CSV table of C-alpha atoms in Angstrom, one decimal:
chain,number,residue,atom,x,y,z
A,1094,UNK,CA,18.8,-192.1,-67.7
A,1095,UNK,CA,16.1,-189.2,-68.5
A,1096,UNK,CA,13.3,-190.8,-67.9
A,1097,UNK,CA,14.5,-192.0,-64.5
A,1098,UNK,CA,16.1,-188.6,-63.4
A,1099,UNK,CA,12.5,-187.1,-64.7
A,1100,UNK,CA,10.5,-189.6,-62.3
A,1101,UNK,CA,12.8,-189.3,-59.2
A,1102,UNK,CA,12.9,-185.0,-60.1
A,1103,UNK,CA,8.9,-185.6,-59.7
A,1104,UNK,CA,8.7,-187.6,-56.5
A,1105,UNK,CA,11.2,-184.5,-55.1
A,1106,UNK,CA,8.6,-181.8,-56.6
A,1107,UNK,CA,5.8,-183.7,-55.1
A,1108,UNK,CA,7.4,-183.3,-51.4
A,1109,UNK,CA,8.5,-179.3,-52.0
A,1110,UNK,CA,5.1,-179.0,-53.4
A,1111,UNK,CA,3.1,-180.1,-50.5
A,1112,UNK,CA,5.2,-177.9,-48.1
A,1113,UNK,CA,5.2,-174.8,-50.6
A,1114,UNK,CA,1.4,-175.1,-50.5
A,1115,UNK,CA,1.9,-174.9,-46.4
A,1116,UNK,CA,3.5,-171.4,-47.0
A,1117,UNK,CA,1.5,-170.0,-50.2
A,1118,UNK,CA,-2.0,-171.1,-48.0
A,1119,UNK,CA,-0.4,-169.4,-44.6
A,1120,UNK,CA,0.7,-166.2,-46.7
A,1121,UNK,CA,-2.8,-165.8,-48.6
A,1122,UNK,CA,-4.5,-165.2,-45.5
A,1123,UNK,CA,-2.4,-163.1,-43.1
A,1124,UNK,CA,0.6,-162.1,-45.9
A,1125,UNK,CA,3.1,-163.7,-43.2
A,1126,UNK,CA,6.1,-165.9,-44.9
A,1127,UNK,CA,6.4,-168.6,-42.1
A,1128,UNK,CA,9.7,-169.6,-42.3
A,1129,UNK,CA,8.8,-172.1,-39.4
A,1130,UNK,CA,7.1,-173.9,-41.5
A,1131,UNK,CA,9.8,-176.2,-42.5
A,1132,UNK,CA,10.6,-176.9,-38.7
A,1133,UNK,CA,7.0,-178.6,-38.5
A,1134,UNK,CA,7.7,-180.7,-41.6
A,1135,UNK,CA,10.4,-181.7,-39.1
A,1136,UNK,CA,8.1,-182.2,-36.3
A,1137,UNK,CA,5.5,-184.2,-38.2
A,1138,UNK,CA,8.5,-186.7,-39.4
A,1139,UNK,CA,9.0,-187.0,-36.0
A,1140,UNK,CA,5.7,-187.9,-34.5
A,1141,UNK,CA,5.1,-190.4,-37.2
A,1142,UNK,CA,8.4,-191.7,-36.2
A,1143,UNK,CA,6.9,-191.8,-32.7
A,1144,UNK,CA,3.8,-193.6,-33.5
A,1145,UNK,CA,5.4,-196.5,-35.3
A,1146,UNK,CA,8.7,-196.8,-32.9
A,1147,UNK,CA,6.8,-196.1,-29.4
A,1148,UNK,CA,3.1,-197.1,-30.2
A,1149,UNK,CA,3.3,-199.3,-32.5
A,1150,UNK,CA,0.9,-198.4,-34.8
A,1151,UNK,CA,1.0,-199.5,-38.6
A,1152,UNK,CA,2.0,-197.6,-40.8
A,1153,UNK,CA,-1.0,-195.4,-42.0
A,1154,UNK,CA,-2.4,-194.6,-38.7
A,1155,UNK,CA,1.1,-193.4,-38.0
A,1156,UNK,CA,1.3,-190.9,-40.8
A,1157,UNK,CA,-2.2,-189.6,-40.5
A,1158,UNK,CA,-1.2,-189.3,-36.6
A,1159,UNK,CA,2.1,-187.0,-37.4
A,1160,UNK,CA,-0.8,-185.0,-39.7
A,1161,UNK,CA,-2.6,-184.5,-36.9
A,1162,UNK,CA,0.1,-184.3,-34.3
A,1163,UNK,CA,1.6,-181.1,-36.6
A,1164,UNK,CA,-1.8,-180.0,-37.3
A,1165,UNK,CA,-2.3,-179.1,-33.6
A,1166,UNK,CA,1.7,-178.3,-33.1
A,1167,UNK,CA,0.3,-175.0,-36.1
A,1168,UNK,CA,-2.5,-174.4,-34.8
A,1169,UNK,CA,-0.9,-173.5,-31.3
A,1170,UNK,CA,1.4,-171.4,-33.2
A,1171,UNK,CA,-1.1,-169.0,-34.7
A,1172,UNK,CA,-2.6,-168.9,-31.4
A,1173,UNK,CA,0.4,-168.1,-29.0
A,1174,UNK,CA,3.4,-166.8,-31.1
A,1175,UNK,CA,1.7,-164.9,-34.3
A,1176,UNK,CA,-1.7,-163.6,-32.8
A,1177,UNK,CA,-0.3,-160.9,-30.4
A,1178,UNK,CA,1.7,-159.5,-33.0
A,1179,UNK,CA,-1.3,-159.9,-36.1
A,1180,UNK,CA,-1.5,-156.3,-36.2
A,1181,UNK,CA,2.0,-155.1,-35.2
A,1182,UNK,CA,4.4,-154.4,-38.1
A,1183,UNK,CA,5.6,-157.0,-40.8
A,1184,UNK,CA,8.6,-157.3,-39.1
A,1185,UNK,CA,7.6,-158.3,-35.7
A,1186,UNK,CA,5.4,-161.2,-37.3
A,1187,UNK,CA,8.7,-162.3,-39.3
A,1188,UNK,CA,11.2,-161.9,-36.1
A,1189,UNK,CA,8.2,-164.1,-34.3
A,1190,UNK,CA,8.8,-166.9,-37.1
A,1191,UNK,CA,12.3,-166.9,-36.8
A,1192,UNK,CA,12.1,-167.4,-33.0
A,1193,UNK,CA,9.8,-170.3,-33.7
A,1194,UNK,CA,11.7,-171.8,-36.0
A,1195,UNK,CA,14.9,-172.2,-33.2
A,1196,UNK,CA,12.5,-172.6,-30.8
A,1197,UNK,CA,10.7,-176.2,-32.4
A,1198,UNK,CA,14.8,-177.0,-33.6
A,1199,UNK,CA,15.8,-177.3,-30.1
A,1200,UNK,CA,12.6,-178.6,-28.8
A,1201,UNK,CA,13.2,-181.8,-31.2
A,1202,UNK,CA,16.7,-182.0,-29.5
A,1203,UNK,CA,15.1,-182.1,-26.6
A,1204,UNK,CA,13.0,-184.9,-26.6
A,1205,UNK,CA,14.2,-187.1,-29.9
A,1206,UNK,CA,18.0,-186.2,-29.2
A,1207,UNK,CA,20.5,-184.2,-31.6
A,1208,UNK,CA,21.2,-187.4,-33.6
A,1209,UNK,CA,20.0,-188.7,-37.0
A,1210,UNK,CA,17.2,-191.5,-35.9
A,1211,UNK,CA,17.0,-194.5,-38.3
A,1212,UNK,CA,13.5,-194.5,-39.6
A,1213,UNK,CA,11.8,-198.0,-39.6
A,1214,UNK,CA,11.9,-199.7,-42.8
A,1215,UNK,CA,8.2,-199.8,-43.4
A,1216,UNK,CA,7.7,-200.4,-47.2
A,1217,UNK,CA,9.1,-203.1,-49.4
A,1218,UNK,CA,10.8,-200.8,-51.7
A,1219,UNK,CA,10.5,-202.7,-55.1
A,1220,UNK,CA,11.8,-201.5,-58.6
A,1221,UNK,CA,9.0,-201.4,-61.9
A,1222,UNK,CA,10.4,-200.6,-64.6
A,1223,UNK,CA,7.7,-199.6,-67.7
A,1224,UNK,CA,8.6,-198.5,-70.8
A,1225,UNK,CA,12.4,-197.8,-70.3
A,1226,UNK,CA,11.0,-195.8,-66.5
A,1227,UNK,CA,12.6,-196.9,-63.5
A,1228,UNK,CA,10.2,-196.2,-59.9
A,1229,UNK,CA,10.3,-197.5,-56.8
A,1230,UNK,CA,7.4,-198.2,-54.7
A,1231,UNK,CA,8.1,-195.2,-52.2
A,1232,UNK,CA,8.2,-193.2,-55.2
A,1233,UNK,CA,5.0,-194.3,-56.1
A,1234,UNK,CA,3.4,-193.6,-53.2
A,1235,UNK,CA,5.0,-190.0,-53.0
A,1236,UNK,CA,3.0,-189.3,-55.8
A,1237,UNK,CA,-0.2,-190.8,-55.1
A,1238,UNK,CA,-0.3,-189.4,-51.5
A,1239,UNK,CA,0.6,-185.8,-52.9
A,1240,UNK,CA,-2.4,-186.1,-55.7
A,1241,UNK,CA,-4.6,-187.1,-53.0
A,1242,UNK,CA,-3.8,-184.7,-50.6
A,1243,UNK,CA,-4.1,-181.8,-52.9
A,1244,UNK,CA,-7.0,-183.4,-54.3
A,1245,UNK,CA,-8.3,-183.4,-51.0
A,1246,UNK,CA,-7.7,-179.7,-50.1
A,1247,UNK,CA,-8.9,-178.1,-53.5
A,1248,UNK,CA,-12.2,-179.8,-52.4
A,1249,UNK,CA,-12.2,-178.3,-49.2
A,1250,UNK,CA,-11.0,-174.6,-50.3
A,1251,UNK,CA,-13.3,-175.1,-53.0
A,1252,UNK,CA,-16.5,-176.7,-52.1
A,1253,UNK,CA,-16.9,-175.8,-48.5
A,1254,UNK,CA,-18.1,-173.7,-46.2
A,1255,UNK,CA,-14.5,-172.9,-44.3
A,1256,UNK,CA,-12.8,-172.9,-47.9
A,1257,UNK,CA,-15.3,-170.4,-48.9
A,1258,UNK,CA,-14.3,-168.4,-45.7
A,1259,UNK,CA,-10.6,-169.0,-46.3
A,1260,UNK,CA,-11.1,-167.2,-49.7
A,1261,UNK,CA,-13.1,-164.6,-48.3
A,1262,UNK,CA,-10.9,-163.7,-45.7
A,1263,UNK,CA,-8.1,-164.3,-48.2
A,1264,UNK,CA,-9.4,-161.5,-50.4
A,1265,UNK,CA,-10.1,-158.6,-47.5
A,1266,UNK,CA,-9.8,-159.7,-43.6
A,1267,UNK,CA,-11.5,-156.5,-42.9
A,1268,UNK,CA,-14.6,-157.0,-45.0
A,1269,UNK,CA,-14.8,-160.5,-43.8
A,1270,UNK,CA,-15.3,-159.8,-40.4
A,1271,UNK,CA,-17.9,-157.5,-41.1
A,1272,UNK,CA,-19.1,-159.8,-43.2
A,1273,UNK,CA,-19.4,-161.8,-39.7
A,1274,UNK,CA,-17.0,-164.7,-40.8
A,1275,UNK,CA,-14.7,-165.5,-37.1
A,1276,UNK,CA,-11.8,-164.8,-38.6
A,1277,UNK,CA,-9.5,-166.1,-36.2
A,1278,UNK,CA,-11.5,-169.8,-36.7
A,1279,UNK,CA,-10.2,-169.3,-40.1
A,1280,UNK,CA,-6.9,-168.6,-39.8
A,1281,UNK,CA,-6.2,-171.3,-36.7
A,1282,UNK,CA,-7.7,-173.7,-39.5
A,1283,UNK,CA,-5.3,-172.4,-42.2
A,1284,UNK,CA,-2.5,-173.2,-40.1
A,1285,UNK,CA,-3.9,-176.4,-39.3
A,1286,UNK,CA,-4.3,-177.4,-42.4
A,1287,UNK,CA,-0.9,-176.1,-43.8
A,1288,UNK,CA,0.8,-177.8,-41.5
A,1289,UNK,CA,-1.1,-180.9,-41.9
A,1290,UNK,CA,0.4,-180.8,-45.4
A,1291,UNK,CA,4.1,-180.1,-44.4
A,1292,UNK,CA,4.2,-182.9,-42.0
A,1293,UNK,CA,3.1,-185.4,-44.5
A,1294,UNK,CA,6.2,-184.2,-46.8
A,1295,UNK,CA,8.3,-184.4,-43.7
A,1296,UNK,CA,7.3,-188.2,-43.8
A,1297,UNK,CA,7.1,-189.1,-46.7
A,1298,UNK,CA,10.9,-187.7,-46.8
A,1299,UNK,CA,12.0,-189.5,-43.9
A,1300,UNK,CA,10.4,-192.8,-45.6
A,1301,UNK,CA,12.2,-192.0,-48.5
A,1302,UNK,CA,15.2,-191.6,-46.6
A,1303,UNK,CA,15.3,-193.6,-43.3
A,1304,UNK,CA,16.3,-191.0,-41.3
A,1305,UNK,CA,14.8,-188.4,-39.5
A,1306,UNK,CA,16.9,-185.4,-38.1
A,1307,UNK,CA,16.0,-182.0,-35.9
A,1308,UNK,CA,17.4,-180.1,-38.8
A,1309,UNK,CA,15.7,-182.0,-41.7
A,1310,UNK,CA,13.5,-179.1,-42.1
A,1311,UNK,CA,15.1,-176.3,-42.9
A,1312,UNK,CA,16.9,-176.8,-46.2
A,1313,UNK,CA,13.5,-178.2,-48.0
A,1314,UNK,CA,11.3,-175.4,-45.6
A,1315,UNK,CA,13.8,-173.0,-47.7
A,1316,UNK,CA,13.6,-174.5,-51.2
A,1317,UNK,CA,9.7,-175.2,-50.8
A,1318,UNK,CA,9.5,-171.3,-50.1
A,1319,UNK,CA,11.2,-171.0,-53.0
A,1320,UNK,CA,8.7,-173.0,-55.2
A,1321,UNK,CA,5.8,-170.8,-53.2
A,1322,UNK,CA,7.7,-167.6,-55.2
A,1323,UNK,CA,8.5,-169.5,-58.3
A,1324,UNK,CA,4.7,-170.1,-58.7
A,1325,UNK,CA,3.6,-167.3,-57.4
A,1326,UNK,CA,3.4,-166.6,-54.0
A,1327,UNK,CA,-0.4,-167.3,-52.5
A,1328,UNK,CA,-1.2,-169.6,-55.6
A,1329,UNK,CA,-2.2,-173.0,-54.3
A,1330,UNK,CA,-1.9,-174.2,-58.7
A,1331,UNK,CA,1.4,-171.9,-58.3
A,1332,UNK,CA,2.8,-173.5,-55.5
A,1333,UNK,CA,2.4,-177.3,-57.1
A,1334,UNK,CA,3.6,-176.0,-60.0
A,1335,UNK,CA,6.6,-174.7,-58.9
A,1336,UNK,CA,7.6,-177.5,-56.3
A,1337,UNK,CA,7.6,-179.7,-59.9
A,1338,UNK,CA,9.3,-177.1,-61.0
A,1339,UNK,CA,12.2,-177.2,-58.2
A,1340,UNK,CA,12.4,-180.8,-58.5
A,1341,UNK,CA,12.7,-181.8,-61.8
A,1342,UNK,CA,15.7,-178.7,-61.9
A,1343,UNK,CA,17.4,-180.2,-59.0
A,1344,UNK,CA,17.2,-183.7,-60.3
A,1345,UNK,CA,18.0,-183.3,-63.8
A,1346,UNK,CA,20.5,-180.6,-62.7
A,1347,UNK,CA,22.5,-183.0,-60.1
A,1348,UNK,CA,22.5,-185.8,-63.2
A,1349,UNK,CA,23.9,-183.4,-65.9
A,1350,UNK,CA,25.4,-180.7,-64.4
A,1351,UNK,CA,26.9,-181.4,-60.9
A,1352,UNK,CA,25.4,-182.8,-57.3
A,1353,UNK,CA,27.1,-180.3,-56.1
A,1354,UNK,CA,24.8,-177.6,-57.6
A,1355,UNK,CA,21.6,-179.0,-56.7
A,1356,UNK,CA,21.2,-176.4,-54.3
A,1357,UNK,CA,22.2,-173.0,-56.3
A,1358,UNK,CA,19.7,-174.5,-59.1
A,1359,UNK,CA,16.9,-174.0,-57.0
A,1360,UNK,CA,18.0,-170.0,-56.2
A,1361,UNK,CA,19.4,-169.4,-59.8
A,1362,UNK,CA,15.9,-170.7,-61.1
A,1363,UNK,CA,14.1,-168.2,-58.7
A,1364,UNK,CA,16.4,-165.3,-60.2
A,1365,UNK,CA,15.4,-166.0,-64.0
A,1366,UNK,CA,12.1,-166.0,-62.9
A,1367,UNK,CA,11.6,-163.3,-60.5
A,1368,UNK,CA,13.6,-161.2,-63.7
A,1369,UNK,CA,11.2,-162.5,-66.2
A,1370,UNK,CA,8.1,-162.7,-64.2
A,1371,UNK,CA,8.1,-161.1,-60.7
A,1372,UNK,CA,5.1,-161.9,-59.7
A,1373,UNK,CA,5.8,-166.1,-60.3
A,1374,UNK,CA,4.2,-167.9,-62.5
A,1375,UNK,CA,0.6,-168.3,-61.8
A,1376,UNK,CA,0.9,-165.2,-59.4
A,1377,UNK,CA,-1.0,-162.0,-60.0
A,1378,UNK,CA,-0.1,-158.6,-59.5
A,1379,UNK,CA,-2.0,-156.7,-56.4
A,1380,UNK,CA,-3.2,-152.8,-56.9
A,1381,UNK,CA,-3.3,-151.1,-53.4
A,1382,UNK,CA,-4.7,-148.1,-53.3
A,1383,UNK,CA,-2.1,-144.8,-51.9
C-alpha cells in the first residue's frame, strides 16, 4: 500500500514539478508570479486534444504540437499583456496576470465549450508490478517524459548560448542590456519555454485522466506555485524538488489521513516551511542594497 501510494505521489510530483518550473523560470527573470500560468497548462491539454481529435495526428506529434501550440499562446503573452506594464509597479504586472488568467478560462469556453471533453484513450494502460510496486504505463511515462524534459532544459539553461543569457539577465536585467544581451529575446523565450513545460503537464494530466476541462488549470497552476515557494522560489533544482515534494504529501496524505485533505496538505506543508525556512528549500536569500 506504500509503495504504491509512493509511486502514484511521484507521477503527481512529476506533473506539479514541470508546471512549478514554468513559474520559478518566469519569476527568475522578470520577478513576476504568473498566476496564468496554470490556464496555459489548460490550453496546452487542449491543443493536444485538438491535434489527435481534429487532425488526427498520433499521439507524439500531438503532444509536441500542444508544446508548441502553448509555447507561442506565452510568448504572445509577454509580448502584449506583460510588456507595457514591465516597468510599471508590481502590482499592475500581477492585476495583468489575473486578467489573463479569466481571459484564456473563457477563451477555452469559447471554442472547446464549458464541458468536460473525454480525452482519447491513447495508451494501453497496463499494470507492472516489481518488487511488491504497482505502476501503470501512464505513470511510467509521466516520469520518463518529466526526466526528459528537465533533462532537456538544464542543457539548454546550462550549456547554451540563450541559457547563458537567461542567467545573465536572471542575475541583473540592467547590466545585461548593457552588457548588449536583447533582453526582450530572452524573456519572450523564457515564456516560451515555460509554457512549453506547463502544457506538457496539462497533457500528461488529461492522459492520465481522460478529461480535459477549461478549469483544469487552476487548482494544479495554484499547488505548482506552491511547490515553486516550497523549493524556493526561482530554483529550477527547487522547483522539482518541491513538486515531489507536493505529491508524495498529497498522495500519502489522501491514503492515510483523508482524501478530503489532499488539498490543505499542500498549503499546511508551505506553512511549516515558509516558518522553518522562508526562503524554500533550495532558495537563497537576496541582499538589496537601501
Amino acid at each position: 500500500m506504500f509503495m504504491e501510494q509512493l509511486s502514484n505521489g511521484i507521477a503527481l510530483g512529476s506533473i506539479y514539478a514541470l508546471t512549478a518550473i514554468g513559474f520559478t523560470m518566469v519569476y527568475g527573470i522578470i520577478r513576476l508570479i504568473n498566476f496564468a500560468h496554470g490556464d496555459v497548462y489548460m490550453i496546452g491539454a487542449f491543443l493536444t486534444y485538438t491535434a489527435l481529435t481534429l487532425f488526427n495526428m498520433p499521439i507524439m506529434l500531438a503532444f509536441l504540437f500542444g508544446m508548441a501550440g502553448a509555447s507561442i499562446f506565452g510568448i504572445l503573452i509577454a509580448k502584449f499583456a506583460y510588456s507595457p506594464v514591465f516597468k510599471a509597479p508590481k502590482i499592475n504586472l500581477f492585476l495583468s496576470a489575473v486578467g489573463v488568467g479569466i481571459f484564456l478560462e473563457n477563451f477555452a469556453m469559447l471554442i472547446w465549450g464549458p464541458e468536460t471533453q473525454s480525452f482519447p484513450n491513447v495508451i494501453n494502460n497496463k499494470v507492472f508490478s516489481f518488487m511488491g510496486i504497482r505502476v501503470n504505463t501512464i505513470q511510467l511515462i509521466i516520469l520518463g517524459t518529466t526526466i526528459v524534459l528537465v533533462a532537456l532544459l538544464t542543457y539548454i539553461v546550462q550549456y547554451t548560448k540563450i541559457g547563458r543569457a537567461m542567467r545573465c539577465v536572471s542575475q541583473d536585467m540592467d547590466v545585461s542590456r548593457l552588457m548588449g544581451i536583447n533582453t526582450n529575446k530572452v524573456v519572450y523565450f523564457t515564456f516560451g519555454l515555460g509554457s512549453a513545460l506547463g502544457a506538457a503537464a496539462g497533457t500528461l494530466v488529461a492522459i492520465y485522466y481522460k478529461a480535459a476541462y477549461p478549469m483544469m488549470g487552476y487548482v494544479p497552476g495554484l499547488k505548482a506555485f506552491i511547490a515553486a515557494v516550497i523549493g524556493g522560489i526561482g530554483s529550477i533544482p527547487g522547483a522539482m524538488l518541491g513538486g515531489l515534494i507536493m505529491g508524495v504529501s498529497e498522495s500519502l496524505g489522501a491514503a492515510y489521513i483523508s482524501s478530503g485533505y489532499r488539498d490543505a496538505i499542500a498549503f499546511i506543508i508551505l506553512i511549516i516551511i515558509l516558518i522553518l525556512k522562508p526562503d524554500g528549500l533550495l532558495g537563497k536569500g537576496i541582499k538589496e542594497k537601501v
